[in-house]
Amino acid sequence: MKILITAELPFEIEKYLKDYELDYNKGDQLSPKELKKRAKDADGIISMLSDKIDKELIDSCENLKIVANYAVGYNNIDVQAASERGVAVCNTPDVLTQSTAELGFSLMMAAARRISESEKFTRAKKFKGWKPDLFLGMDLHGKTLCIFGFGRIGQAVAKMASGFNMNILYNSRSEKTQAELLTGAKKVSFEDMIRKSDFVIITAPATPETKHKFTMQTFRQMKSSAVLVNIGRGEIVKESDLVVALQNNVIFSAGLDVYEFEPKIDEGLFKLDNVVLAPHIGSGSFATRDAMAKLCCDSVIKVFKGETPHNLVS
Ligand code: NAP
Ligand code: GLV
Ligand code: GLV
């Protein structure tokens, strides 16, 4: 059995998968052409969220049984095309929930308290002494946090927020009774969520329904003191509109881990002080990236053995 691993992982994968033939790409990201060529005779692929696993690629594979995505989001994979060809698709749920929520919370605090901006100021040796009005920002305690996409990560954010004494609202397709009991969160309509929130955090997946859910029209309905954080997927926010909203102080600030046209980032964002920019590192802790790699390997092994992994999405 041959496994294509499309990027170097912070994990001893060659040791863990020693019983299999590996095509391990330790170089730059594979181009679509190279990916197609190397996937052709693979029995399994461990893919990254930056690899496009589309119908054309899936159809051109001769032996493919499983695609294990090194991410919980799988909008880079045509799951329907895979299902039609009997190819299993797995992701990495649960193991990255807390780490990603922690990054989201860090961005929320950084954007509220202007950490990036004031850090730049301090490094530039501009700090000449304590001042009552230096870099004033927004409090979290007592404020309303709205969570768009109240799944595993959204609910983990809610637990953290309840420790900060925040009021929690959420918008999801279904009601989450248990999480409501645990965190005091309440389900509201999208419009209510937008109008009432001091903080909005996006923890939804990229789907046709969530694409461009946040545009200038949305920002105009938000409080001018509101902070927006996106750790879901870039395309949920119309990035060019967010730039204009931040330029004109339509909202207070933003914290972003994901971008609409990744890895490209709207030039306008680089010029702004009221945005914190992270390079898609939500799950990026040593322990979590290790657990994600192990889960991908275990998923491949299970499918090769004819078993059904718990993290099957196809
Ligand atoms: P999850 O448990 O499936 O949660 C996703 C939630 O989004 C679900 O509660 C779902 O609602 C909700 N949702 C889906 N479509 C919606 C819509 N149209 N309107 C409102 N809510 C909607 O997934 P997760 O593990 O929390 O991960 C969520 C996403 O985070 C991933 O898909 C990925 O894009 C992103 N992510 C980013 C990073 C990063 O590095 N920044 C890391 C990990 C994950 P229902 O439950 O009602 O269906
Ligand atoms: C990261 O973005 C993931 O979906 O795991
Ligand atoms: C600030 O450093 C304070 O003591 O209030």
Short mmCIF file of C-alpha atoms and ligand atoms in Angstrom, two decimals:
data_model
loop_
_atom_site.label_atom_id
_atom_site.label_comp_id
_atom_site.label_asym_id
_atom_site.label_seq_id
_atom_site.Cartn_x
_atom_site.Cartn_y
_atom_site.Cartn_z
CA MET A 1 0.00 0.00 0.00
CA LYS A 2 1.35 3.40 -0.99
CA ILE A 3 0.62 6.59 0.93
CA LEU A 4 1.26 10.06 -0.44
CA ILE A 5 1.92 12.63 2.29
CA THR A 6 1.78 16.04 0.67
CA ALA A 7 3.75 18.07 3.25
CA GLU A 8 6.31 17.50 5.97
CA LEU A 9 4.59 16.96 9.32
CA PRO A 10 5.98 17.69 12.79
CA PHE A 11 5.66 13.99 13.65
CA GLU A 12 7.76 10.84 13.19
CA ILE A 13 5.53 9.67 10.40
CA GLU A 14 8.10 7.47 8.64
CA LYS A 15 8.47 5.43 11.84
CA TYR A 16 4.71 5.31 12.51
CA LEU A 17 3.92 4.18 8.96
CA LYS A 18 6.98 1.94 8.52
CA ASP A 19 4.88 -0.93 7.15
CA TYR A 20 3.79 1.11 4.13
CA GLU A 21 5.43 2.55 1.04
CA LEU A 22 5.60 6.33 1.49
CA ASP A 23 5.80 9.12 -1.06
CA TYR A 24 6.66 11.86 1.42
CA ASN A 25 6.89 15.39 0.04
CA LYS A 26 9.34 17.33 2.19
CA GLY A 27 9.70 20.15 -0.33
CA ASP A 28 7.49 23.05 -1.38
CA GLN A 29 3.74 22.68 -1.71
CA LEU A 30 2.88 20.39 -4.62
CA SER A 31 1.40 22.13 -7.67
CA PRO A 32 -1.97 20.73 -8.82
CA LYS A 33 -0.15 18.99 -11.69
CA GLU A 34 2.48 17.41 -9.42
CA LEU A 35 -0.19 16.40 -6.90
CA LYS A 36 -2.18 14.66 -9.63
CA LYS A 37 0.91 12.86 -10.91
CA ARG A 38 1.96 11.60 -7.49
CA ALA A 39 -1.58 10.69 -6.39
CA LYS A 40 -2.23 8.55 -9.48
CA ASP A 41 -1.09 5.23 -7.98
CA ALA A 42 -1.47 6.09 -4.27
CA ASP A 43 -3.75 3.95 -2.07
CA GLY A 44 -4.01 6.71 0.50
CA ILE A 45 -3.32 10.46 0.64
CA ILE A 46 -2.58 12.50 3.73
CA SER A 47 -3.52 15.95 2.41
CA MET A 48 -3.22 19.51 3.70
CA LEU A 49 -6.01 22.10 3.66
CA SER A 50 -4.01 23.91 0.98
CA ASP A 51 -4.27 20.91 -1.40
CA LYS A 52 -7.24 20.99 -3.71
CA ILE A 53 -8.61 17.45 -3.89
CA ASP A 54 -11.22 17.94 -6.61
CA LYS A 55 -13.25 15.58 -8.77
CA GLU A 56 -10.68 15.63 -11.56
CA LEU A 57 -7.92 14.54 -9.19
CA ILE A 58 -10.06 11.88 -7.50
CA ASP A 59 -11.16 10.47 -10.88
CA SER A 60 -7.56 10.24 -12.06
CA CYS A 61 -6.49 8.11 -9.08
CA GLU A 62 -6.30 4.40 -9.84
CA ASN A 63 -6.01 2.87 -6.36
CA LEU A 64 -7.23 5.55 -3.99
CA LYS A 65 -9.10 4.33 -0.90
CA ILE A 66 -8.74 7.20 1.53
CA VAL A 67 -7.93 10.89 1.77
CA ALA A 68 -7.03 11.85 5.34
CA ASN A 69 -7.08 15.64 5.61
CA TYR A 70 -4.64 17.15 8.12
CA ALA A 71 -7.36 19.60 9.26
CA VAL A 72 -10.90 19.47 10.62
CA GLY A 73 -12.23 21.67 7.79
CA TYR A 74 -12.53 19.76 4.53
CA ASN A 75 -13.81 22.38 2.10
CA ASN A 76 -10.66 21.70 0.01
CA ILE A 77 -12.02 18.23 -0.83
CA ASP A 78 -14.87 17.28 -3.15
CA VAL A 79 -16.44 14.88 -0.65
CA GLN A 80 -19.29 13.98 -2.99
CA ALA A 81 -16.93 12.98 -5.80
CA ALA A 82 -14.91 10.91 -3.32
CA SER A 83 -18.06 9.20 -1.99
CA GLU A 84 -19.21 8.39 -5.52
CA ARG A 85 -15.92 6.58 -6.14
CA GLY A 86 -15.95 4.82 -2.76
CA VAL A 87 -13.03 6.89 -1.48
CA ALA A 88 -13.16 7.54 2.27
CA VAL A 89 -12.52 11.11 3.45
CA CYS A 90 -11.38 11.69 7.04
CA ASN A 91 -10.55 14.87 8.96
CA THR A 92 -9.09 15.69 12.39
CA PRO A 93 -11.98 16.65 14.70
CA ASP A 94 -11.73 16.98 18.51
CA VAL A 95 -7.93 16.77 18.81
CA LEU A 96 -7.58 20.41 17.69
CA THR A 97 -10.69 21.89 19.29
CA GLN A 98 -9.08 23.41 22.41
CA SER A 99 -5.95 24.70 20.68
CA THR A 100 -7.98 26.40 17.97
CA ALA A 101 -10.37 27.92 20.52
CA GLU A 102 -7.37 29.21 22.49
CA LEU A 103 -5.96 30.89 19.38
CA GLY A 104 -9.38 32.42 18.74
CA PHE A 105 -9.52 33.74 22.27
CA SER A 106 -5.97 35.12 21.96
CA LEU A 107 -6.99 37.01 18.82
CA MET A 108 -10.07 38.32 20.55
CA MET A 109 -8.03 39.67 23.46
CA ALA A 110 -5.28 40.98 21.21
CA ALA A 111 -7.74 42.84 18.96
CA ALA A 112 -9.68 44.22 21.94
CA ARG A 113 -6.62 45.42 23.86
CA ARG A 114 -4.57 46.48 20.80
CA ILE A 115 -1.70 44.14 21.58
CA SER A 116 -0.08 44.12 18.10
CA GLU A 117 -0.27 47.86 17.72
CA SER A 118 1.12 48.62 21.18
CA GLU A 119 3.82 45.98 20.83
CA LYS A 120 5.03 47.66 17.62
CA PHE A 121 5.02 51.00 19.44
CA THR A 122 7.07 49.59 22.32
CA ARG A 123 9.61 47.92 20.00
CA ALA A 124 9.99 51.20 18.15
CA LYS A 125 11.18 52.63 21.50
CA LYS A 126 8.27 55.09 21.57
CA PHE A 127 7.23 54.29 25.15
CA LYS A 128 8.24 57.36 27.10
CA GLY A 129 6.30 56.67 30.28
CA TRP A 130 2.87 55.70 31.61
CA LYS A 131 -0.03 57.78 30.32
CA PRO A 132 -3.74 57.61 31.21
CA ASP A 133 -4.83 57.47 27.57
CA LEU A 134 -2.20 55.19 26.08
CA PHE A 135 -3.68 52.49 23.78
CA LEU A 136 -7.12 52.28 25.34
CA GLY A 137 -9.17 49.32 24.22
CA MET A 138 -12.25 47.23 24.95
CA ASP A 139 -13.02 45.05 27.97
CA LEU A 140 -14.26 41.50 27.58
CA HIS A 141 -15.94 41.06 30.97
CA GLY A 142 -19.61 41.92 31.04
CA LYS A 143 -19.72 42.13 27.23
CA THR A 144 -21.73 40.09 24.75
CA LEU A 145 -19.91 37.53 22.66
CA CYS A 146 -21.62 36.05 19.63
CA ILE A 147 -20.40 32.82 18.16
CA PHE A 148 -21.20 32.11 14.52
CA GLY A 149 -21.07 28.31 14.04
CA PHE A 150 -21.63 26.75 17.46
CA GLY A 151 -19.89 23.41 16.96
CA ARG A 152 -16.93 21.87 18.74
CA ILE A 153 -14.65 24.90 18.51
CA GLY A 154 -17.42 27.46 19.03
CA GLN A 155 -18.56 25.70 22.19
CA ALA A 156 -14.98 25.52 23.50
CA VAL A 157 -14.73 29.29 22.97
CA ALA A 158 -18.02 29.70 24.88
CA LYS A 159 -16.61 27.81 27.89
CA MET A 160 -13.60 30.12 27.96
CA ALA A 161 -15.84 33.18 27.57
CA SER A 162 -18.06 32.12 30.46
CA GLY A 163 -14.96 32.18 32.68
CA PHE A 164 -14.49 35.78 31.56
CA ASN A 165 -18.03 36.66 32.62
CA MET A 166 -19.22 37.32 29.08
CA ASN A 167 -22.83 36.95 27.91
CA ILE A 168 -22.90 34.42 25.12
CA LEU A 169 -25.16 34.30 22.08
CA TYR A 170 -24.77 31.95 19.15
CA ASN A 171 -26.04 31.33 15.68
CA SER A 172 -25.95 27.80 14.29
CA ARG A 173 -28.28 25.68 12.22
CA SER A 174 -29.38 23.59 15.21
CA GLU A 175 -29.96 24.16 18.92
CA LYS A 176 -27.20 23.06 21.30
CA THR A 177 -29.06 22.40 24.54
CA GLN A 178 -26.18 20.89 26.50
CA ALA A 179 -23.76 23.69 25.65
CA GLU A 180 -26.48 26.20 26.51
CA LEU A 181 -26.76 24.67 29.99
CA LEU A 182 -22.99 24.62 30.44
CA THR A 183 -22.25 28.17 29.28
CA GLY A 184 -25.53 30.05 29.47
CA ALA A 185 -25.36 30.62 25.71
CA LYS A 186 -28.57 31.50 23.87
CA LYS A 187 -29.46 30.87 20.23
CA VAL A 188 -30.38 33.98 18.25
CA SER A 189 -31.01 34.90 14.62
CA PHE A 190 -28.06 36.08 12.54
CA GLU A 191 -29.44 39.65 12.50
CA ASP A 192 -29.92 39.71 16.29
CA MET A 193 -26.44 38.32 16.79
CA ILE A 194 -24.90 41.04 14.65
CA ARG A 195 -26.78 43.91 16.26
CA LYS A 196 -26.34 42.84 19.88
CA SER A 197 -22.72 41.78 19.90
CA ASP A 198 -19.64 43.46 21.34
CA PHE A 199 -17.56 40.57 20.00
CA VAL A 200 -18.27 38.22 17.11
CA ILE A 201 -16.18 35.11 16.58
CA ILE A 202 -16.58 33.02 13.45
CA THR A 203 -16.10 29.30 14.03
CA ALA A 204 -18.20 28.00 11.13
CA PRO A 205 -17.00 25.96 8.15
CA ALA A 206 -16.81 27.28 4.58
CA THR A 207 -19.93 26.14 2.76
CA PRO A 208 -22.07 27.66 -0.01
CA GLU A 209 -24.37 28.98 2.78
CA THR A 210 -21.63 30.64 4.86
CA LYS A 211 -19.71 32.21 1.96
CA HIS A 212 -19.71 36.02 2.27
CA LYS A 213 -22.06 35.88 5.23
CA PHE A 214 -20.16 38.96 6.49
CA THR A 215 -20.16 41.92 4.11
CA MET A 216 -20.28 45.71 4.48
CA GLN A 217 -24.01 45.40 5.06
CA THR A 218 -23.26 43.20 8.11
CA PHE A 219 -20.54 45.49 9.46
CA ARG A 220 -22.89 48.48 9.21
CA GLN A 221 -25.37 46.68 11.48
CA MET A 222 -22.69 45.94 14.08
CA LYS A 223 -21.78 48.28 16.94
CA SER A 224 -18.95 50.67 16.08
CA SER A 225 -17.22 49.35 19.23
CA ALA A 226 -17.45 45.72 18.05
CA VAL A 227 -14.53 43.35 17.57
CA LEU A 228 -14.65 40.65 14.87
CA VAL A 229 -12.55 37.49 14.98
CA ASN A 230 -12.38 34.92 12.19
CA ILE A 231 -10.87 31.51 12.87
CA GLY A 232 -13.35 29.63 10.65
CA ARG A 233 -12.56 30.15 6.99
CA GLY A 234 -11.59 33.26 5.07
CA GLU A 235 -14.35 33.17 2.49
CA ILE A 236 -17.03 33.61 5.18
CA VAL A 237 -15.96 37.28 5.28
CA LYS A 238 -15.81 39.46 2.19
CA GLU A 239 -12.26 40.60 2.84
CA SER A 240 -12.34 43.74 0.69
CA ASP A 241 -15.42 44.93 2.62
CA LEU A 242 -13.72 44.26 5.95
CA VAL A 243 -10.78 46.43 4.87
CA VAL A 244 -13.12 49.35 4.12
CA ALA A 245 -15.03 48.79 7.39
CA LEU A 246 -11.80 48.86 9.44
CA GLN A 247 -10.43 51.85 7.52
CA ASN A 248 -13.57 53.82 8.34
CA ASN A 249 -13.94 52.58 11.93
CA VAL A 250 -17.30 51.01 11.11
CA ILE A 251 -16.21 48.42 13.68
CA PHE A 252 -13.47 48.78 16.31
CA SER A 253 -11.04 46.05 15.32
CA ALA A 254 -10.56 42.54 13.97
CA GLY A 255 -8.43 39.49 14.60
CA LEU A 256 -7.90 37.17 11.65
CA ASP A 257 -6.33 33.74 11.32
CA VAL A 258 -7.85 32.93 7.92
CA TYR A 259 -8.15 34.84 4.64
CA GLU A 260 -10.46 34.79 1.67
CA PHE A 261 -7.76 34.10 -0.92
CA GLU A 262 -5.16 32.33 1.21
CA PRO A 263 -2.19 32.64 1.20
CA LYS A 264 -2.87 36.01 -0.46
CA ILE A 265 -3.96 38.72 1.97
CA ASP A 266 -5.64 41.98 0.92
CA GLU A 267 -2.89 44.65 0.85
CA GLY A 268 -5.25 47.02 2.67
CA LEU A 269 -5.08 44.89 5.82
CA PHE A 270 -1.30 45.34 6.13
CA LYS A 271 -1.71 49.10 6.37
CA LEU A 272 -4.20 48.99 9.24
CA ASP A 273 -3.40 49.22 12.95
CA ASN A 274 -6.80 47.96 14.08
CA VAL A 275 -6.35 44.40 12.85
CA VAL A 276 -4.31 41.50 14.23
CA LEU A 277 -3.11 39.13 11.51
CA ALA A 278 -2.14 35.53 12.21
CA PRO A 279 -0.95 33.11 9.47
CA HIS A 280 -3.59 30.36 9.86
CA ILE A 281 -2.12 28.83 13.01
CA GLY A 282 -5.34 27.90 14.84
CA SER A 283 -4.35 24.33 15.59
CA GLY A 284 -0.66 25.12 15.72
CA SER A 285 0.56 23.84 19.06
CA PHE A 286 3.23 21.13 19.22
CA ALA A 287 0.97 18.64 20.96
CA THR A 288 -2.05 19.25 18.71
CA ARG A 289 -0.16 19.00 15.43
CA ASP A 290 1.29 15.73 16.71
CA ALA A 291 -2.17 14.39 17.59
CA MET A 292 -3.55 15.45 14.20
CA ALA A 293 -0.78 13.53 12.39
CA LYS A 294 -1.39 10.43 14.45
CA LEU A 295 -5.13 10.64 13.77
CA CYS A 296 -4.49 10.92 10.01
CA CYS A 297 -2.20 7.88 10.07
CA ASP A 298 -4.67 5.84 12.14
CA SER A 299 -7.48 6.76 9.74
CA VAL A 300 -5.45 5.52 6.76
CA ILE A 301 -4.50 2.29 8.52
CA LYS A 302 -8.12 1.64 9.54
CA VAL A 303 -9.43 2.11 6.01
CA PHE A 304 -6.68 -0.15 4.61
CA LYS A 305 -7.82 -2.81 7.11
CA GLY A 306 -11.45 -2.42 6.02
CA GLU A 307 -12.52 -0.75 9.26
CA THR A 308 -14.61 2.45 9.53
CA PRO A 309 -12.81 5.36 11.22
CA HIS A 310 -14.92 7.47 13.65
CA ASN A 311 -13.80 10.61 11.82
CA LEU A 312 -15.20 9.66 8.41
CA VAL A 313 -16.93 12.58 6.66
CA SER A 314 -17.72 10.94 3.31
P1 NAP B 1 -18.11 21.57 13.82
O1 NAP B 1 -18.10 20.93 15.15
O2 NAP B 1 -18.67 20.87 12.66
O3 NAP B 1 -18.80 23.02 13.97
C1 NAP B 1 -19.21 23.80 12.92
C2 NAP B 1 -20.48 24.50 13.32
O4 NAP B 1 -20.85 25.41 12.28
C3 NAP B 1 -21.67 23.58 13.55
O5 NAP B 1 -22.17 23.83 14.80
C4 NAP B 1 -22.67 23.97 12.48
O6 NAP B 1 -24.00 23.99 12.95
C5 NAP B 1 -22.26 25.39 12.18
N1 NAP B 1 -22.72 25.80 10.85
C6 NAP B 1 -22.57 25.18 9.66
N2 NAP B 1 -23.19 25.86 8.68
C7 NAP B 1 -23.74 26.94 9.28
C8 NAP B 1 -24.53 28.03 8.81
N3 NAP B 1 -24.87 28.13 7.52
N4 NAP B 1 -24.94 28.96 9.70
C9 NAP B 1 -24.63 28.85 11.00
N5 NAP B 1 -23.88 27.85 11.51
C10 NAP B 1 -23.45 26.91 10.66
O7 NAP B 1 -16.60 21.94 13.38
P2 NAP B 1 -15.38 22.45 14.30
O8 NAP B 1 -14.50 21.31 14.63
O9 NAP B 1 -15.90 23.29 15.39
O10 NAP B 1 -14.62 23.34 13.20
C11 NAP B 1 -15.27 24.44 12.63
C12 NAP B 1 -14.48 25.08 11.52
O11 NAP B 1 -13.37 25.79 12.05
C13 NAP B 1 -13.83 24.12 10.52
O12 NAP B 1 -14.73 23.71 9.52
C14 NAP B 1 -12.70 24.95 9.95
O13 NAP B 1 -13.13 25.66 8.81
C15 NAP B 1 -12.37 25.92 11.07
N6 NAP B 1 -11.07 25.65 11.69
C16 NAP B 1 -10.07 26.58 11.57
C17 NAP B 1 -8.86 26.38 12.18
C18 NAP B 1 -7.77 27.40 12.06
O14 NAP B 1 -6.60 27.01 12.02
N7 NAP B 1 -8.08 28.67 12.03
C19 NAP B 1 -8.61 25.21 12.91
C20 NAP B 1 -9.65 24.28 13.01
C21 NAP B 1 -10.86 24.51 12.41
P3 NAP B 1 -24.88 22.67 13.23
O15 NAP B 1 -24.15 21.93 14.29
O16 NAP B 1 -26.16 23.21 13.70
O17 NAP B 1 -24.93 21.93 11.96
C1 GLV B 2 -7.70 24.29 10.00
O1 GLV B 2 -8.00 25.30 9.44
C2 GLV B 2 -8.57 23.16 10.10
O2 GLV B 2 -9.63 23.17 9.47
O3 GLV B 2 -8.18 22.21 10.81
C1 GLV B 3 -1.02 49.92 36.92
O1 GLV B 3 0.07 49.46 36.72
C2 GLV B 3 -1.63 50.01 38.18
O2 GLV B 3 -1.00 49.72 39.21
O3 GLV B 3 -2.84 50.37 38.21
#
